[in-house]
Coordinates of C-alpha atoms and ligand atoms in Angstrom, one line a residue:
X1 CA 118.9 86.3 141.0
X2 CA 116.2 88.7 140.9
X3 CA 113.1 88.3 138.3
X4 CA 109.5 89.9 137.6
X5 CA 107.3 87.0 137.7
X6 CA 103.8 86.8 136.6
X7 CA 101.6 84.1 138.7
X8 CA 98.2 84.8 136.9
X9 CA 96.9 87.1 134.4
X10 CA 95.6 90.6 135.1
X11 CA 97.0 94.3 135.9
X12 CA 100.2 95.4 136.2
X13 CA 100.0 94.5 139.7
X14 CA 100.9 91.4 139.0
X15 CA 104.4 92.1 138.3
X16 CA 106.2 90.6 141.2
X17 CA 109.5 91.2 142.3
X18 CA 111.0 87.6 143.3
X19 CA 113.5 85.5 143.9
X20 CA 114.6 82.6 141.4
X21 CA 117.4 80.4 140.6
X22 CA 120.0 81.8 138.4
X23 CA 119.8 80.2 134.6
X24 CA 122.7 77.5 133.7
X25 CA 123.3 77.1 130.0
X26 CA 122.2 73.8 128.7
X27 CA 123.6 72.3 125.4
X28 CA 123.6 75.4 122.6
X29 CA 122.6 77.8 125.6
X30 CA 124.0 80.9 126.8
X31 CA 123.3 82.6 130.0
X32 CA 123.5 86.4 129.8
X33 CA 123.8 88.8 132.5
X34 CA 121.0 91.5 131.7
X35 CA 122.3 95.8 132.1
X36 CA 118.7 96.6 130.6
X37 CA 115.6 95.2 129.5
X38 CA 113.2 97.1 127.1
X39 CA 108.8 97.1 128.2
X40 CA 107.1 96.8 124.8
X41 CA 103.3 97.3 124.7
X42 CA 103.0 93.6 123.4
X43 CA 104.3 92.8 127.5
X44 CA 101.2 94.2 128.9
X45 CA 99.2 92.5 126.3
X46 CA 100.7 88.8 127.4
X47 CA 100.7 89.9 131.0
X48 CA 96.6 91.3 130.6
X49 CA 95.6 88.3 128.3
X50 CA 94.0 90.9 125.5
X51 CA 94.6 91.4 121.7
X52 CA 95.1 87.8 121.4
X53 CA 98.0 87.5 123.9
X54 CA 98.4 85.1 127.1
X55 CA 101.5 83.6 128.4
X56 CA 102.6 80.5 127.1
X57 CA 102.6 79.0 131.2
X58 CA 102.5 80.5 134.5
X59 CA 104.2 81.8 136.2
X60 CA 106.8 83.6 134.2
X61 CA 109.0 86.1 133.8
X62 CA 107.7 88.9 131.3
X63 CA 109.8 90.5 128.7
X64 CA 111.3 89.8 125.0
X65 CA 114.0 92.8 124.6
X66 CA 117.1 93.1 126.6
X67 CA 120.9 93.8 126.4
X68 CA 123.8 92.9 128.3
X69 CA 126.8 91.2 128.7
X70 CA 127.5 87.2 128.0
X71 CA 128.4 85.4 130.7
X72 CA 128.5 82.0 130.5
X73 CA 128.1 79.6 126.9
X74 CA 127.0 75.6 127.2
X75 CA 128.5 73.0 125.1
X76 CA 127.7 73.3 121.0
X77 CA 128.1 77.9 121.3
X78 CA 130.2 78.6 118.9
X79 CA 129.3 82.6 117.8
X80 CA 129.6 83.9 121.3
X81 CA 131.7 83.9 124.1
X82 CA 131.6 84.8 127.8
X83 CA 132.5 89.0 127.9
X84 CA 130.7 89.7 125.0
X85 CA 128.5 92.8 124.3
X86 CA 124.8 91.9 122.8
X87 CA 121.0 92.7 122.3
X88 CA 118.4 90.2 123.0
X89 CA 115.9 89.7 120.8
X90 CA 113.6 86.6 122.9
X91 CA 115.2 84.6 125.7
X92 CA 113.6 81.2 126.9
X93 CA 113.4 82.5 130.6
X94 CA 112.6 86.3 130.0
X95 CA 114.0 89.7 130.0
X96 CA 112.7 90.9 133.4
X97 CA 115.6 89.3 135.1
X98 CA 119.4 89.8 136.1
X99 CA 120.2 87.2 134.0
X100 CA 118.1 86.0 130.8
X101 CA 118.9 82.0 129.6
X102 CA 118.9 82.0 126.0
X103 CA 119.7 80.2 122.3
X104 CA 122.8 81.5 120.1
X105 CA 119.9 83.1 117.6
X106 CA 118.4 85.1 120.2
X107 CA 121.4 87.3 120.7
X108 CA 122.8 90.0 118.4
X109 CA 126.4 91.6 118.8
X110 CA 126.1 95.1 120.2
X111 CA 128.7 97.9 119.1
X112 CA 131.1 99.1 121.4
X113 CA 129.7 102.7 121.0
X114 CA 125.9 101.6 121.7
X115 CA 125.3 101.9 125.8
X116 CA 123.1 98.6 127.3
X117 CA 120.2 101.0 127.7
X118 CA 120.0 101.6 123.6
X119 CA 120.9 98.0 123.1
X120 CA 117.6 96.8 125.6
X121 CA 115.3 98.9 122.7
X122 CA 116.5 97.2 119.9
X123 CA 115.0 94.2 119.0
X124 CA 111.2 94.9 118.7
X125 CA 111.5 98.7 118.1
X126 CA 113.5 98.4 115.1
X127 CA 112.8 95.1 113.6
X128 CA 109.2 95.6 113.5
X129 CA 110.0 98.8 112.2
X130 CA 112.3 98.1 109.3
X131 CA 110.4 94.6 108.5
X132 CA 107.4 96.9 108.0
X133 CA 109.1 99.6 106.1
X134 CA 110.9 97.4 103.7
X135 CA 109.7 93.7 103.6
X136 CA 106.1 94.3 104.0
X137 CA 106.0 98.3 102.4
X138 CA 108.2 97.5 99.7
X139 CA 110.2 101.0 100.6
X140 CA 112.8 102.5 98.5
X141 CA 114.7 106.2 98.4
X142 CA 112.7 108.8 97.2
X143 CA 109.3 107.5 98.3
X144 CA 106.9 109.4 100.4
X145 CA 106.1 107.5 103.8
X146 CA 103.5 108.8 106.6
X147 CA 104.5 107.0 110.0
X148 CA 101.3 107.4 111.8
X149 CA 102.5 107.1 115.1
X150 CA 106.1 108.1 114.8
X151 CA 106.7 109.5 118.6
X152 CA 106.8 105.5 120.3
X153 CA 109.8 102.7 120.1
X154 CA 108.6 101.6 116.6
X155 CA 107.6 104.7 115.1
X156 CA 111.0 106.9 116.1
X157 CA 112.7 103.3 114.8
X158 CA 110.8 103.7 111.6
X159 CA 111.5 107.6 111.1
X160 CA 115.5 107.0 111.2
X161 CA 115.1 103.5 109.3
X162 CA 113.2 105.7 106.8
X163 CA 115.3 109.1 106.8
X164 CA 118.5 106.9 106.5
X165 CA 117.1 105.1 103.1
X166 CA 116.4 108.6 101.5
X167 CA 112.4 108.5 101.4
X168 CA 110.6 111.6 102.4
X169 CA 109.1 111.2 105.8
X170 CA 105.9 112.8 107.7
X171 CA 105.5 111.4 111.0
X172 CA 102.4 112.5 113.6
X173 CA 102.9 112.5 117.5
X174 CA 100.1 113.7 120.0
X175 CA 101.7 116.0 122.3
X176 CA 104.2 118.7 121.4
X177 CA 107.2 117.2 123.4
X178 CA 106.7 113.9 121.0
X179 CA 106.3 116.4 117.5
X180 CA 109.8 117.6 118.7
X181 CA 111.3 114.1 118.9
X182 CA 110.0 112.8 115.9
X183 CA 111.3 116.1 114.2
X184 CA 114.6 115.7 116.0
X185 CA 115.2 112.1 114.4
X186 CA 114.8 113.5 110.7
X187 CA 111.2 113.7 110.2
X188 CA 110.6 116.3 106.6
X189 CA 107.4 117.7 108.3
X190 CA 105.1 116.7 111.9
X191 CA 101.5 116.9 112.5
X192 CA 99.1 115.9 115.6
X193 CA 97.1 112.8 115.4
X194 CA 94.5 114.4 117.8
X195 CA 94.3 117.6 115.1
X196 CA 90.7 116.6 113.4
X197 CA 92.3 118.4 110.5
X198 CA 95.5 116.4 110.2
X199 CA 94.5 113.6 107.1
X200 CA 93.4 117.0 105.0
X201 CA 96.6 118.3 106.5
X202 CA 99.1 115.3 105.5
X203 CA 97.5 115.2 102.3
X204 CA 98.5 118.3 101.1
X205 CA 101.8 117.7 101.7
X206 CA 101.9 115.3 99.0
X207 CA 100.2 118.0 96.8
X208 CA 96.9 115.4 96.9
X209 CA 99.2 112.6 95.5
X210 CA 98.8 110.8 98.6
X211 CA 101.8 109.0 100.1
X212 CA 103.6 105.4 98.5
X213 CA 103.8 104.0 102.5
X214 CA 101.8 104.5 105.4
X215 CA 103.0 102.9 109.1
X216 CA 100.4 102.6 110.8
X217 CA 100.8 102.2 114.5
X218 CA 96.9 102.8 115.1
X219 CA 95.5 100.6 113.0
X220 CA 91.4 100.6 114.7
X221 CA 91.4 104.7 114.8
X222 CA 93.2 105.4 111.8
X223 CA 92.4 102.7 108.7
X224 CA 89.7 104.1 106.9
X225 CA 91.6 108.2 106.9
X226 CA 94.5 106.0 106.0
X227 CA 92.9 104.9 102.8
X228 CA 92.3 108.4 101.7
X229 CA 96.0 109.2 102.4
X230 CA 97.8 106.3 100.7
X231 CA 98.5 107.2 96.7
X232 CA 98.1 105.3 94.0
X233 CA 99.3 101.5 94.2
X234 CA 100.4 102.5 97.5
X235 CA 100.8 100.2 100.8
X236 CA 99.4 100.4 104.4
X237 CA 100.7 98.5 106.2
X238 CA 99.4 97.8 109.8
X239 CA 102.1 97.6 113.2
X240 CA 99.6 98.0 115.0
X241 CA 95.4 98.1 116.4
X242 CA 93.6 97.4 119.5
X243 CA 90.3 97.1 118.2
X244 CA 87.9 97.1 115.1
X245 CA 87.0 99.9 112.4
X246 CA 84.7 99.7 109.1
X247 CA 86.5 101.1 106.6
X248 CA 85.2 102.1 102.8
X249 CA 87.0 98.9 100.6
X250 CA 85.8 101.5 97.5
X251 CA 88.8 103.1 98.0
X252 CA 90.9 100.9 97.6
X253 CA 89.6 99.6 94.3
X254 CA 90.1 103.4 93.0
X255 CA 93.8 103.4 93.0
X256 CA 94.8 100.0 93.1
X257 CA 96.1 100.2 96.9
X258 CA 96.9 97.6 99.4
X259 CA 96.5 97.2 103.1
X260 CA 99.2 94.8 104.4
X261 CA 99.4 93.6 108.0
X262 CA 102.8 92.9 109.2
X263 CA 104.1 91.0 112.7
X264 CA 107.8 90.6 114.0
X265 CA 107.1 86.7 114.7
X266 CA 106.1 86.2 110.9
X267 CA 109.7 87.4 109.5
X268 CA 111.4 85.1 107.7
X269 CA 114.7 83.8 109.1
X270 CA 116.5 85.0 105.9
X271 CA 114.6 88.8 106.4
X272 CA 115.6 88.5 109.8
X273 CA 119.2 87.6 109.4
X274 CA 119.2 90.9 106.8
X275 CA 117.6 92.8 109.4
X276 CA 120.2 92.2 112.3
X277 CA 122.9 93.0 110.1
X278 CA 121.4 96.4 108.7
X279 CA 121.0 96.9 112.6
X280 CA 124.7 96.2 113.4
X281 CA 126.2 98.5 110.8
X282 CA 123.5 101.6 111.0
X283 CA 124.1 101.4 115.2
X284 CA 127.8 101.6 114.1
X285 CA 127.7 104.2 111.9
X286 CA 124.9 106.4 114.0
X287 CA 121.9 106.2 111.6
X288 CA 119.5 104.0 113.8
X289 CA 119.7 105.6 117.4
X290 CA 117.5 104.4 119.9
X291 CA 115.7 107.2 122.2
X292 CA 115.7 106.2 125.9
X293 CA 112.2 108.1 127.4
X294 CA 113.4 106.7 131.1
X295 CA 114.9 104.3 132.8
X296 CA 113.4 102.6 136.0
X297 CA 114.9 100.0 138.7
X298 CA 113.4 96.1 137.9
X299 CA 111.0 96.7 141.1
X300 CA 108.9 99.5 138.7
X301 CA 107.8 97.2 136.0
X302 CA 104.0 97.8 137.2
X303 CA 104.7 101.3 136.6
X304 CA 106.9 100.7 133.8
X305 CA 103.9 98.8 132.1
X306 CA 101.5 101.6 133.2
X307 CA 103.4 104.1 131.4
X308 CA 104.0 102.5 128.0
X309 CA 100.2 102.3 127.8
X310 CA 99.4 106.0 128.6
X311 CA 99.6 108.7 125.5
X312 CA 102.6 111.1 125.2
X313 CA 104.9 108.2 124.0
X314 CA 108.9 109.6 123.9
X315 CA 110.6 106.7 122.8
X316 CA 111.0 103.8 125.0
X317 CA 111.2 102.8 128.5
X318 CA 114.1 100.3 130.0
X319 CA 114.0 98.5 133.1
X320 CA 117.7 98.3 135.0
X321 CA 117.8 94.9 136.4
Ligands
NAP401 P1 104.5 103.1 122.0 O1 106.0 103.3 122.2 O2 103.6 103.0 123.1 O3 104.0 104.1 120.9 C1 102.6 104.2 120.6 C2 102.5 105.2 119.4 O4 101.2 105.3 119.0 C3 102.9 106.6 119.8 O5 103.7 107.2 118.7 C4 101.6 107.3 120.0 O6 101.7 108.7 119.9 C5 100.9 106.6 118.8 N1 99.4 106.9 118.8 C6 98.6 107.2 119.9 N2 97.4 107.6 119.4 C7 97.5 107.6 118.1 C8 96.5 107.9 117.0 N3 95.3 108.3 117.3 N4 97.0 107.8 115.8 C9 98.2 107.4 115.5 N5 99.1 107.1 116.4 C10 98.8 107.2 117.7 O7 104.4 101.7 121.2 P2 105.3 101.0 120.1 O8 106.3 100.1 120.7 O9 105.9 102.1 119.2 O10 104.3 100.1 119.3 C11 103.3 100.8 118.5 C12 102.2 99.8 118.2 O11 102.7 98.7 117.4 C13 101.6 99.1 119.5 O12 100.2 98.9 119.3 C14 102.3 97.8 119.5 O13 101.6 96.8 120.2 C15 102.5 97.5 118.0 N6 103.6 96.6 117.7 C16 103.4 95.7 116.7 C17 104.4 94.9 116.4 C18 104.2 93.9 115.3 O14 105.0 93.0 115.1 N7 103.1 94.1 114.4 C19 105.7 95.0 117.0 C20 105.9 96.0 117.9 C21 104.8 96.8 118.3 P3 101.4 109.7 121.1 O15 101.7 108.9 122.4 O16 102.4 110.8 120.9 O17 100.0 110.2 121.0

């Protein structure tokens, strides 16, 4: 089969097109033939060896998200069965690949209605997202959130995760296209990031009250304005940063807020067994729909990985194997 592989660490030149040996399911293994594969940014950060990524062993194939079709099941499966519809979430041989080899808890049953290409940004988009919203932000209806960073995978995740539990939502994009989208999946009111008046801005649409929830996809730009924004005994809670800040901890202290960090890996299997099944059913009935940017052969996963890093983020970007 075909595979990106990754030799040594560095630019996205060092996505290779290559090929391997086709997976064969082991005891409790399935092998899935991959329609799509998702590029998160956290790809670029294993493939680069920055933010406190590196691969795990080289070479290998890049990649965590994916959907597909199962196609064959080693002795000990019992939830799946060759012709079914799934997402990936993890694989032990990677999602850059025809065909991923992979354990019965990495896979996820896809509804009929969902296309391979919606299935392949899943996993990270919106479990990161909800985890963050609910498990780590505590969110309930009627709440006000700010999704800072709302136009990527996890922040358009988080604005239909958010609109679908009834809180009032405010999510910022930095480009006009991206304030559209994040409008488009339910978002109560848009502002720019780049806008130097956009914290004064998103504060008076709370009437100065500040807001219960803030997602915060920028974590090293946007902390300390974030601490001004979040109300009283409200959360932060940081997806995401790709550097330092000094913030002012004063402001905390005045109204009793919290900054929380929050990572897919540290979810609980019992949060992440809640989580796939709110996925399954919100897919089914249309609440959670995930916004394909573009789609790209396998042989563009340098420029796939170029692209998820630039600003202007619509979404997210799927590889077809
Ligand atoms: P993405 O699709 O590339 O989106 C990046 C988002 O950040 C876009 O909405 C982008 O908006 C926004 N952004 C850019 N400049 C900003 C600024 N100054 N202030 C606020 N937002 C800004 O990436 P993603 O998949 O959504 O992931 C978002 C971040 O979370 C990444 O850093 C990723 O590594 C991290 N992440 C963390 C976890 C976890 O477990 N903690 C899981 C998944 C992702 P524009 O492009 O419109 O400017």
């Amino acid at each position: 089969m075909q595979a990106i592989r990754v030799h040594q660490t560095g630019g996205p030149e060092e996505l290779k097109l290559e090929t391997v040996p086709d997976p064969v399911a082991g005891q409790g293994q399935l092998v899935v033939r991959l329609a799509a594969a998702g590029v998160n940014p956290v790809d670029t950060y294993i493939r680069s060896g920055k933010n406190n990524y590196a691969p795990k062993s080289l070479p290998y194939t890049p990649g965590i998200d994916a959907a597909g079709t199962v196609e064959s099941v080693g002795p000990g499966v019992h939830k799946f069965k060759p012709g079914d519809r799934v997402y990936v979430g993890g694989s032990l041989s990677g999602a850059y690949a025809q065909k991923a080899l992979c354990t019965e808890s990495q896979l996820h049953a896809l509804p009929d209605k969902v296309t391979f290409e919606q299935g392949a940004a899943v996993n990270a988009p919106y479990v990161t997202a909800y985890h963050a919203l609910f498990d780590r932000g505590c969110a309930v209806s009627g709440q006000r959130v700010l999704i800072h960073g709302a136009s990527g995978g996890v922040g358009t995740a988080a604005v239909q995760w958010a609109v679908s539990a009834g809180l009032r939502v405010v999510g910022t994009a930095g480009t006009e296209a991206g304030l559209k989208l994040v409008k488009d999946q339910g978002a109560h009111d848009v502002l720019n990031h780049h806008d130097a008046d956009h914290v004064q801005k998103a504060l008076s649409l709370t009437d100065g009250k500040g807001y219960d929830i803030i997602i915060e996809m920028l974590a090293n730009v946007n902390l300390n304005n974030d601490l001004a924004l979040v109300g009283r005994c409200g959360r932060v809670v940081i997806v995401g940063s790709r550097g330092r800040i000094e913030i002012d901890p004063r402001q905390l202290m005045s109204k009793g807020s919290s900054v929380v960090g929050t990572s897919l890996m540290n979810a609980s299997e019992s949060e992440l067994l809640a989580i796939h099944t709110a996925i399954f059913s919100s897919l089914s009935t249309g609440a959670i729909r995930p916004i394909i940017r573009t789609t790209m052969p396998l042989s563009s996963a340098a420029e796939a990985h170029k692209l998820v890093m630039e600003p202007g983020a619509l979404g997210n970007i799927i590889l077809l194997p």
